[in-house]
mmCIF file of C-alpha atoms in Angstrom:
data_model
loop_
_atom_site.group_PDB
_atom_site.id
_atom_site.type_symbol
_atom_site.label_atom_id
_atom_site.label_comp_id
_atom_site.label_asym_id
_atom_site.label_seq_id
_atom_site.Cartn_x
_atom_site.Cartn_y
_atom_site.Cartn_z
ATOM 1 C CA GLY K 1 22.129 4.290 -17.290
ATOM 2 C CA ALA K 2 25.218 2.386 -16.290
ATOM 3 C CA VAL K 3 27.159 3.930 -13.436
ATOM 4 C CA VAL K 4 30.693 3.533 -12.232
ATOM 5 C CA SER K 5 31.453 4.651 -8.696
ATOM 6 C CA GLN K 6 34.993 5.541 -7.742
ATOM 7 C CA HIS K 7 36.092 6.016 -4.147
ATOM 8 C CA PRO K 8 37.541 8.038 -2.582
ATOM 9 C CA SER K 9 37.115 11.167 -4.662
ATOM 10 C CA TRP K 10 40.186 12.662 -3.090
ATOM 11 C CA VAL K 11 42.872 11.497 -0.700
ATOM 12 C CA ILE K 12 45.924 13.019 0.932
ATOM 13 C CA CYS K 13 48.591 10.691 2.249
ATOM 14 C CA LYS K 14 52.107 10.855 3.567
ATOM 15 C CA SER K 15 55.076 9.745 1.546
ATOM 16 C CA GLY K 16 55.805 6.054 2.023
ATOM 17 C CA THR K 17 52.255 4.986 2.779
ATOM 18 C CA SER K 18 49.944 3.020 0.491
ATOM 19 C CA VAL K 19 46.602 4.151 -0.858
ATOM 20 C CA LYS K 20 43.782 2.030 -2.240
ATOM 21 C CA ILE K 21 41.299 3.342 -4.790
ATOM 22 C CA GLU K 22 38.108 1.434 -5.512
ATOM 23 C CA CYS K 23 36.142 1.315 -8.728
ATOM 24 C CA ARG K 24 32.695 -0.265 -8.693
ATOM 25 C CA SER K 25 30.182 -0.898 -11.437
ATOM 26 C CA LEU K 26 26.817 -0.307 -9.811
ATOM 27 C CA ASP K 27 24.316 -1.797 -12.237
ATOM 28 C CA PHE K 28 26.251 -3.909 -14.682
ATOM 29 C CA GLN K 29 28.928 -6.565 -14.652
ATOM 30 C CA ALA K 30 32.254 -5.111 -15.610
ATOM 31 C CA THR K 31 34.307 -7.773 -17.306
ATOM 32 C CA THR K 32 37.038 -5.296 -18.123
ATOM 33 C CA MET K 33 38.209 -2.251 -16.237
ATOM 34 C CA PHE K 34 40.774 0.320 -17.245
ATOM 35 C CA TRP K 35 42.858 2.541 -15.017
ATOM 36 C CA TYR K 36 44.039 5.917 -16.272
ATOM 37 C CA ARG K 37 46.243 8.605 -14.882
ATOM 38 C CA GLN K 38 45.805 12.242 -15.761
ATOM 39 C CA PHE K 39 48.372 14.948 -15.156
ATOM 40 C CA PRO K 40 47.261 18.578 -14.889
ATOM 41 C CA LYS K 41 46.045 19.940 -18.219
ATOM 42 C CA GLN K 42 47.020 16.755 -19.999
ATOM 43 C CA SER K 43 45.256 13.828 -21.542
ATOM 44 C CA LEU K 44 44.542 10.493 -19.950
ATOM 45 C CA MET K 45 47.328 7.961 -19.900
ATOM 46 C CA LEU K 46 46.257 4.336 -19.792
ATOM 47 C CA MET K 47 48.054 2.554 -16.968
ATOM 48 C CA ALA K 48 46.600 -0.927 -17.101
ATOM 49 C CA THR K 49 43.728 -3.105 -18.216
ATOM 50 C CA SER K 50 42.206 -5.597 -15.827
ATOM 51 C CA ASN K 51 39.908 -8.479 -16.596
ATOM 52 C CA GLU K 52 37.906 -10.125 -13.859
ATOM 53 C CA GLY K 53 39.733 -13.059 -12.354
ATOM 54 C CA SER K 54 43.018 -12.584 -14.178
ATOM 55 C CA LYS K 55 46.163 -10.533 -13.823
ATOM 56 C CA ALA K 56 46.157 -6.985 -15.059
ATOM 57 C CA THR K 57 47.974 -6.022 -18.237
ATOM 58 C CA TYR K 58 50.179 -3.016 -17.655
ATOM 59 C CA GLU K 59 51.212 -0.456 -20.228
ATOM 60 C CA GLN K 60 54.856 0.027 -20.981
ATOM 61 C CA GLY K 61 56.585 2.128 -18.362
ATOM 62 C CA VAL K 62 54.028 1.494 -15.620
ATOM 63 C CA GLU K 63 55.482 -0.270 -12.586
ATOM 64 C CA LYS K 64 53.266 -3.218 -11.726
ATOM 65 C CA ASP K 65 54.758 -3.546 -8.253
ATOM 66 C CA LYS K 66 53.987 0.045 -7.489
ATOM 67 C CA PHE K 67 50.487 0.169 -8.923
ATOM 68 C CA LEU K 68 48.773 -3.006 -7.794
ATOM 69 C CA ILE K 69 45.521 -3.781 -9.544
ATOM 70 C CA ASN K 70 43.030 -6.354 -8.367
ATOM 71 C CA HIS K 71 39.835 -7.217 -10.221
ATOM 72 C CA ALA K 72 38.430 -9.863 -7.944
ATOM 73 C CA SER K 73 34.786 -9.626 -8.932
ATOM 74 C CA LEU K 74 32.642 -8.487 -11.826
ATOM 75 C CA THR K 75 31.740 -5.304 -9.991
ATOM 76 C CA LEU K 76 34.935 -4.238 -8.265
ATOM 77 C CA SER K 77 38.472 -3.364 -9.234
ATOM 78 C CA THR K 78 41.025 -1.742 -6.952
ATOM 79 C CA LEU K 79 44.191 0.203 -7.615
ATOM 80 C CA THR K 80 46.700 0.351 -4.775
ATOM 81 C CA VAL K 81 49.499 2.874 -4.982
ATOM 82 C CA THR K 82 52.217 1.343 -2.819
ATOM 83 C CA SER K 83 54.863 3.349 -1.005
ATOM 84 C CA ALA K 84 53.497 6.532 -2.510
ATOM 85 C CA HIS K 85 55.795 9.439 -3.302
ATOM 86 C CA PRO K 86 55.011 13.045 -4.238
ATOM 87 C CA GLU K 87 55.533 12.262 -7.920
ATOM 88 C CA ASP K 88 52.602 9.839 -7.694
ATOM 89 C CA SER K 89 50.301 12.765 -7.000
ATOM 90 C CA SER K 90 47.815 12.802 -9.835
ATOM 91 C CA PHE K 91 44.207 12.308 -10.881
ATOM 92 C CA TYR K 92 43.356 8.622 -11.309
ATOM 93 C CA ILE K 93 40.297 7.586 -13.302
ATOM 94 C CA CYS K 94 38.778 4.162 -13.837
ATOM 95 C CA SER K 95 36.594 3.026 -16.680
ATOM 96 C CA ALA K 96 34.552 -0.130 -17.081
ATOM 97 C CA THR K 97 32.878 -2.098 -19.806
ATOM 98 C CA GLY K 98 30.443 -4.972 -19.539
ATOM 99 C CA SER K 99 30.132 -8.202 -21.439
ATOM 100 C CA THR K 100 26.853 -7.204 -23.035
ATOM 101 C CA GLU K 101 28.238 -4.111 -24.613
ATOM 102 C CA GLY K 102 29.494 -4.409 -28.136
ATOM 103 C CA ASP K 103 31.539 -1.281 -28.034
ATOM 104 C CA SER K 104 34.224 0.483 -26.121
ATOM 105 C CA PRO K 105 34.003 1.408 -22.449
ATOM 106 C CA LEU K 106 31.462 4.126 -22.057
ATOM 107 C CA HIS K 107 31.387 4.361 -18.279
ATOM 108 C CA PHE K 108 33.912 6.349 -16.317
ATOM 109 C CA GLY K 109 34.262 6.944 -12.629
ATOM 110 C CA ASN K 110 34.510 10.509 -11.369
ATOM 111 C CA GLY K 111 38.173 10.112 -10.591
ATOM 112 C CA THR K 112 40.338 10.218 -7.478
ATOM 113 C CA ARG K 113 42.633 13.129 -6.726
ATOM 114 C CA LEU K 114 45.692 11.752 -4.931
ATOM 115 C CA THR K 115 48.047 14.134 -3.171
ATOM 116 C CA VAL K 116 51.173 12.713 -1.568
ATOM 117 C CA THR K 117 52.901 14.994 0.913
ATOM 118 C CA GLY U 1 49.628 2.460 -34.133
ATOM 119 C CA ASN U 2 46.508 4.396 -33.314
ATOM 120 C CA SER U 3 46.629 8.086 -32.481
ATOM 121 C CA VAL U 4 44.325 11.061 -32.072
ATOM 122 C CA THR U 5 45.267 14.678 -32.659
ATOM 123 C CA GLN U 6 43.131 17.519 -31.388
ATOM 124 C CA MET U 7 43.207 21.185 -32.020
ATOM 125 C CA GLU U 8 45.235 22.955 -29.405
ATOM 126 C CA GLY U 9 43.516 24.993 -26.775
ATOM 127 C CA PRO U 10 42.549 26.771 -24.823
ATOM 128 C CA VAL U 11 39.530 28.019 -26.728
ATOM 129 C CA THR U 12 37.650 31.018 -25.384
ATOM 130 C CA LEU U 13 34.285 32.017 -26.828
ATOM 131 C CA SER U 14 31.429 34.299 -25.994
ATOM 132 C CA GLU U 15 28.033 32.835 -25.230
ATOM 133 C CA GLU U 16 26.041 31.907 -28.352
ATOM 134 C CA ALA U 17 29.155 31.722 -30.523
ATOM 135 C CA PHE U 18 29.783 28.849 -32.924
ATOM 136 C CA LEU U 19 32.177 26.162 -31.746
ATOM 137 C CA THR U 20 34.463 23.892 -33.731
ATOM 138 C CA ILE U 21 37.085 21.663 -32.165
ATOM 139 C CA ASN U 22 39.100 19.777 -34.739
ATOM 140 C CA CYS U 23 40.043 16.144 -34.329
ATOM 141 C CA THR U 24 41.910 13.868 -36.703
ATOM 142 C CA TYR U 25 42.932 10.303 -36.193
ATOM 143 C CA THR U 26 45.230 7.557 -37.380
ATOM 144 C CA ALA U 27 44.139 3.959 -37.093
ATOM 145 C CA THR U 28 45.092 0.707 -38.731
ATOM 146 C CA GLY U 29 41.628 -0.814 -38.509
ATOM 147 C CA TYR U 30 38.096 0.551 -38.547
ATOM 148 C CA PRO U 31 37.756 2.544 -35.361
ATOM 149 C CA SER U 32 34.809 3.880 -33.473
ATOM 150 C CA LEU U 33 35.122 7.552 -32.623
ATOM 151 C CA PHE U 34 34.057 9.410 -29.504
ATOM 152 C CA TRP U 35 33.908 12.801 -27.887
ATOM 153 C CA TYR U 36 34.113 12.931 -24.109
ATOM 154 C CA VAL U 37 33.639 15.943 -21.858
ATOM 155 C CA GLN U 38 35.300 16.519 -18.499
ATOM 156 C CA TYR U 39 33.988 19.131 -16.126
ATOM 157 C CA PRO U 40 36.351 20.500 -13.456
ATOM 158 C CA GLY U 41 37.282 17.928 -10.844
ATOM 159 C CA GLU U 42 35.228 15.184 -12.434
ATOM 160 C CA GLY U 43 35.726 12.101 -14.570
ATOM 161 C CA LEU U 44 34.796 11.809 -18.214
ATOM 162 C CA GLN U 45 31.311 11.694 -19.641
ATOM 163 C CA LEU U 46 30.526 10.391 -23.071
ATOM 164 C CA LEU U 47 29.194 13.249 -25.196
ATOM 165 C CA LEU U 48 28.644 11.484 -28.503
ATOM 166 C CA LYS U 49 29.994 8.714 -30.681
ATOM 167 C CA ALA U 50 30.031 7.333 -34.213
ATOM 168 C CA THR U 51 30.886 3.788 -35.122
ATOM 169 C CA LYS U 52 31.265 3.876 -38.883
ATOM 170 C CA ALA U 53 32.057 6.202 -41.749
ATOM 171 C CA ASP U 54 29.528 8.979 -42.440
ATOM 172 C CA ASP U 55 27.763 8.403 -39.123
ATOM 173 C CA LYS U 56 26.861 11.564 -37.256
ATOM 174 C CA GLY U 57 26.872 11.570 -33.489
ATOM 175 C CA SER U 58 24.842 14.219 -31.706
ATOM 176 C CA ASN U 59 23.927 15.143 -28.166
ATOM 177 C CA LYS U 60 23.011 18.340 -26.289
ATOM 178 C CA GLY U 61 23.395 20.424 -29.426
ATOM 179 C CA PHE U 62 26.859 19.052 -30.191
ATOM 180 C CA GLU U 63 27.509 17.182 -33.425
ATOM 181 C CA ALA U 64 30.391 15.342 -35.057
ATOM 182 C CA THR U 65 30.523 13.434 -38.331
ATOM 183 C CA TYR U 66 32.834 10.476 -38.943
ATOM 184 C CA ARG U 67 34.762 11.384 -42.104
ATOM 185 C CA LYS U 68 36.854 8.482 -43.295
ATOM 186 C CA GLU U 69 38.200 10.304 -46.329
ATOM 187 C CA THR U 70 39.739 13.016 -44.168
ATOM 188 C CA THR U 71 40.169 10.821 -41.058
ATOM 189 C CA SER U 72 38.410 13.472 -39.025
ATOM 190 C CA PHE U 73 35.718 13.770 -36.365
ATOM 191 C CA HIS U 74 35.372 17.486 -35.691
ATOM 192 C CA LEU U 75 33.094 18.601 -32.871
ATOM 193 C CA GLU U 76 30.652 21.440 -33.545
ATOM 194 C CA LYS U 77 27.966 23.347 -31.722
ATOM 195 C CA GLY U 78 25.963 26.179 -33.175
ATOM 196 C CA SER U 79 25.503 28.224 -30.011
ATOM 197 C CA VAL U 80 27.597 27.568 -26.923
ATOM 198 C CA GLN U 81 26.551 28.294 -23.374
ATOM 199 C CA VAL U 82 28.555 29.124 -20.267
ATOM 200 C CA SER U 83 27.722 25.659 -18.954
ATOM 201 C CA ASP U 84 29.625 24.123 -21.888
ATOM 202 C CA SER U 85 32.899 25.273 -20.346
ATOM 203 C CA ALA U 86 34.912 22.081 -19.875
ATOM 204 C CA VAL U 87 37.706 20.012 -21.385
ATOM 205 C CA TYR U 88 36.757 18.037 -24.483
ATOM 206 C CA PHE U 89 38.553 14.849 -25.491
ATOM 207 C CA CYS U 90 38.398 13.124 -28.838
ATOM 208 C CA ALA U 91 39.027 9.390 -28.656
ATOM 209 C CA LEU U 92 39.003 6.256 -30.731
ATOM 210 C CA SER U 93 38.743 2.576 -30.138
ATOM 211 C CA ASP U 94 39.752 -0.072 -32.582
ATOM 212 C CA ARG U 95 38.446 -3.412 -31.428
ATOM 213 C CA GLU U 96 40.430 -5.315 -34.027
ATOM 214 C CA THR U 97 43.804 -4.060 -32.888
ATOM 215 C CA SER U 98 43.305 -2.878 -29.327
ATOM 216 C CA GLY U 99 40.121 -4.397 -27.988
ATOM 217 C CA SER U 100 38.104 -1.998 -25.849
ATOM 218 C CA ARG U 101 40.985 0.350 -25.123
ATOM 219 C CA LEU U 102 40.489 4.004 -25.854
ATOM 220 C CA THR U 103 43.158 6.230 -27.351
ATOM 221 C CA PHE U 104 42.634 9.847 -26.336
ATOM 222 C CA GLY U 105 43.616 13.121 -27.881
ATOM 223 C CA GLU U 106 45.312 15.769 -25.814
ATOM 224 C CA GLY U 107 42.094 17.483 -24.783
ATOM 225 C CA THR U 108 40.877 20.981 -25.578
ATOM 226 C CA GLN U 109 39.934 23.390 -22.823
ATOM 227 C CA LEU U 110 36.832 25.425 -23.716
ATOM 228 C CA THR U 111 35.849 28.517 -21.764
ATOM 229 C CA VAL U 112 32.584 30.264 -22.603
ATOM 230 C CA ASN U 113 32.151 33.772 -21.256
ATOM 231 C CA PRO U 114 28.740 35.338 -20.631
#
């Protein structure tokens, strides 16, 4: 079945540095990718939607300059957390859907645990 | 707007017990409904789905029926196992109003004891 690979699975960084998270669709072309953030024991909060070759659409309250999203190809989207701070520590999950699918995104990455010290 | 409400957890059951996790939704269009499962430290996996009223989704012994009249999609399993311990999310997508975006419920933590 379709697989989405997310990397790294966990990362620890110092406050003020930037961290890049990759999301790859391994056996399908992902025309649309979604980035979610999950706080402990809470649901997933949609941060942004990215379509290949165009700018990402951010949800209200999400800082686009802080969470940079690039969807440069049909198999790769990246989320860069710039100038990370401890409050950015969270679990980030990507999801992807392909052009041949007539339904919602069914393919999630395994998530990235970000800890900012 | 669209929303999903799940029964509050955590839920703790003994092995072989019957499971029900309630889920109700609000949508302006004709949504598709999903249950996702998240094991500790992992992303989400699709458990089952239903795309129209009266459809029943099923997988691994879990079932849920799309009830338009009660706007519900309750998850059930007749006999749970320890390996079913996870967080379960109900979700909807409404392609007419929100494209492929998923709206999630709050999640319900299930713990099954041997």
